[in-house]
């Protein structure tokens, strides 16, 4: 197995020349070993939707209604069989009731990269425009992707925290053990904007 390249196609790390580099913002990466239930996947989609303010664009439970619409009408964006109807008390309940129910996936969490906490100190050691040499893995597994070459490091954007990859050579290198091996399933959730 080669290296994982966050921000580039894997062929760059297999000794082949060339490759394509990502040009955009990466907000969060979560890698989970093993199959997820539909509900676990929905819960992670909903977590990302809520955390990053994407409720107006994301349908976490794939029921055809965006999360914000469901929340405004008092239904749960994590329950595909719960369709929105206009009811005042349900609408109020929808705004104040949030239970993540993601405890069951924590034992299988392999990698968690969060742009709101790149340094594992809630970005207290970095400022807008800083080059990032290492992104701390919050899963507890210490799979910290890194880049030692300064000219290839992505830059921290502090507005809506993200790492900005320039599309020319910015790359973070990760632990190859994160790659699927021996038919082991992995689920990757990647929130980005290009």
C-alpha positions as semicolon CSV with decimal commas, in nm:
position;residue;x (nm);y (nm);z (nm)
1;X;0,000;0,000;0,000
2;X;0,112;0,356;-0,068
3;X;0,049;0,673;0,125
4;X;-0,285;0,847;0,154
5;X;-0,272;1,189;-0,005
6;X;-0,533;1,431;0,122
7;X;-0,569;1,685;-0,154
8;X;-0,438;1,472;-0,441
9;X;-0,512;1,158;-0,639
10;X;-0,341;0,848;-0,501
11;X;-0,142;0,789;-0,824
12;X;0,098;1,064;-0,717
13;X;0,212;0,846;-0,428
14;X;0,249;0,529;-0,635
15;X;0,557;0,659;-0,814
16;X;0,366;0,778;-1,120
17;X;0,434;1,130;-1,240
18;X;0,157;1,386;-1,256
19;X;-0,177;1,362;-1,087
20;X;-0,454;1,602;-1,002
21;X;-0,456;1,824;-0,697
22;X;-0,770;1,938;-0,517
23;X;-0,851;2,308;-0,545
24;X;-1,092;2,401;-0,268
25;X;-1,175;2,388;0,100
26;X;-1,185;2,079;0,323
27;X;-1,388;2,117;0,640
28;X;-1,396;1,774;0,797
29;X;-1,299;1,414;0,722
30;X;-1,432;1,113;0,914
31;X;-1,321;0,756;0,838
32;X;-1,505;0,467;1,003
33;X;-1,405;0,103;0,980
34;X;-1,691;-0,138;0,921
35;X;-2,036;-0,111;0,771
36;X;-2,270;0,153;0,906
37;X;-2,639;0,101;0,954
38;X;-2,863;0,336;0,759
39;X;-2,940;0,516;1,085
40;X;-2,573;0,561;1,174
41;X;-2,506;0,708;0,828
42;X;-2,806;0,939;0,863
43;X;-2,686;1,051;1,207
44;X;-2,340;1,139;1,073
45;X;-2,493;1,328;0,779
46;X;-2,711;1,517;1,025
47;X;-2,415;1,594;1,253
48;X;-2,226;1,741;0,955
49;X;-2,533;1,932;0,840
50;X;-2,590;2,090;1,184
51;X;-2,226;2,158;1,264
52;X;-2,144;2,327;0,935
53;X;-2,472;2,512;0,888
54;X;-2,580;2,310;0,585
55;X;-2,935;2,240;0,697
56;X;-3,074;2,448;0,409
57;X;-2,894;2,227;0,153
58;X;-2,872;1,876;0,303
59;X;-3,131;1,598;0,332
60;X;-2,966;1,382;0,599
61;X;-3,221;1,099;0,594
62;X;-3,278;1,093;0,215
63;X;-3,655;1,134;0,248
64;X;-3,676;1,416;-0,008
65;X;-3,698;1,702;0,246
66;X;-3,398;1,917;0,340
67;X;-3,309;1,920;0,709
68;X;-3,405;2,283;0,769
69;X;-3,751;2,231;0,619
70;X;-3,807;1,926;0,838
71;X;-3,684;2,107;1,149
72;X;-3,902;2,412;1,078
73;X;-4,209;2,191;1,042
74;X;-4,134;1,979;1,349
75;X;-4,022;1,652;1,190
76;X;-3,690;1,482;1,248
77;X;-3,425;1,503;0,973
78;X;-3,284;1,173;1,105
79;X;-3,603;0,972;1,053
80;X;-3,684;0,888;0,688
81;X;-4,041;0,785;0,772
82;X;-4,115;1,114;0,952
83;X;-4,251;1,348;0,683
84;X;-4,316;1,715;0,751
85;X;-4,666;1,844;0,823
86;X;-4,744;2,192;0,945
87;X;-4,808;2,175;1,319
88;X;-4,707;2,447;1,567
89;X;-4,611;2,224;1,863
90;X;-4,410;1,987;1,642
91;X;-4,229;2,287;1,493
92;X;-4,132;2,413;1,839
93;X;-4,022;2,062;1,943
94;X;-3,811;2,031;1,628
95;X;-3,606;2,336;1,721
96;X;-3,524;2,231;2,075
97;X;-3,485;1,849;2,056
98;X;-3,154;1,707;1,931
99;X;-3,011;1,366;2,025
100;X;-2,721;1,245;1,808
101;X;-2,733;0,868;1,883
102;X;-2,384;0,818;1,735
103;X;-2,223;0,651;2,039
104;X;-2,237;0,315;1,861
105;X;-1,982;0,419;1,594
106;X;-1,713;0,558;1,829
107;X;-1,540;0,221;1,875
108;X;-1,491;0,197;1,496
109;X;-1,381;0,555;1,439
110;X;-1,046;0,545;1,257
111;X;-0,990;0,909;1,162
112;X;-1,159;1,237;1,250
113;X;-1,022;1,558;1,100
114;X;-1,216;1,872;1,190
115;X;-1,123;2,215;1,054
116;X;-1,275;2,374;1,367
117;X;-1,006;2,195;1,569
118;X;-0,701;2,142;1,344
119;X;-0,450;2,171;1,629
120;X;-0,660;1,978;1,885
121;X;-0,677;2,304;2,078
122;X;-0,978;2,451;1,895
123;X;-0,741;2,640;1,661
124;X;-0,598;2,850;1,942
125;X;-0,244;2,805;1,803
126;X;-0,323;2,903;1,441
127;X;-0,458;3,209;1,265
128;X;-0,618;3,284;0,930
129;X;-0,365;3,237;0,649
130;X;-0,128;3,007;0,840
131;X;0,025;2,715;0,649
132;X;-0,072;2,384;0,810
133;X;0,199;2,120;0,849
134;X;-0,015;1,873;1,048
135;X;-0,387;1,814;1,100
136;X;-0,454;1,648;1,437
137;X;-0,666;1,333;1,435
138;X;-0,943;1,375;1,695
139;X;-1,037;1,003;1,691
140;X;-0,766;0,926;1,946
141;X;-0,577;0,705;1,697
142;X;-0,305;0,962;1,624
143;X;-0,338;0,932;1,242
144;X;-0,223;1,291;1,190
145;X;-0,178;1,375;0,819
146;X;0,121;1,600;0,763
147;X;0,326;1,789;0,505
148;X;0,689;1,880;0,576
149;X;0,745;2,077;0,253
150;X;0,623;2,430;0,328
151;X;0,533;2,511;-0,034
152;X;0,298;2,207;-0,042
153;X;0,108;2,286;0,280
154;X;-0,258;2,387;0,267
155;X;-0,355;2,717;0,430
156;X;-0,596;2,769;0,720
157;X;-0,904;2,975;0,638
158;X;-1,059;3,108;0,958
159;X;-1,393;3,247;0,831
160;X;-1,590;2,921;0,827
161;X;-1,285;2,716;0,935
162;X;-1,138;2,508;0,654
163;X;-0,808;2,403;0,501
164;X;-0,759;2,559;0,159
165;X;-0,582;2,346;-0,102
166;X;-0,450;2,550;-0,397
167;X;-0,502;2,295;-0,674
168;X;-0,136;2,294;-0,774
169;X;0,055;2,091;-0,514
170;X;-0,098;2,121;-0,165
171;X;-0,112;1,778;-0,002
172;X;-0,127;1,622;0,343
173;X;0,018;1,273;0,375
174;X;-0,162;1,019;0,593
175;X;-0,110;0,677;0,742
176;X;-0,148;0,402;0,477
177;X;-0,320;0,174;0,730
178;X;-0,633;0,385;0,676
179;X;-0,666;0,234;0,329
180;X;-0,904;-0,064;0,298
181;X;-0,716;-0,391;0,352
182;X;-0,829;-0,752;0,339
183;X;-1,187;-0,672;0,235
184;X;-1,247;-0,455;0,541
185;X;-1,521;-0,199;0,481
186;X;-1,455;0,169;0,539
187;X;-1,702;0,457;0,530
188;X;-1,563;0,801;0,453
189;X;-1,753;1,124;0,504
190;X;-1,581;1,421;0,344
191;X;-1,725;1,771;0,362
192;X;-1,565;2,002;0,106
193;X;-1,631;2,293;-0,128
194;X;-1,442;2,362;-0,449
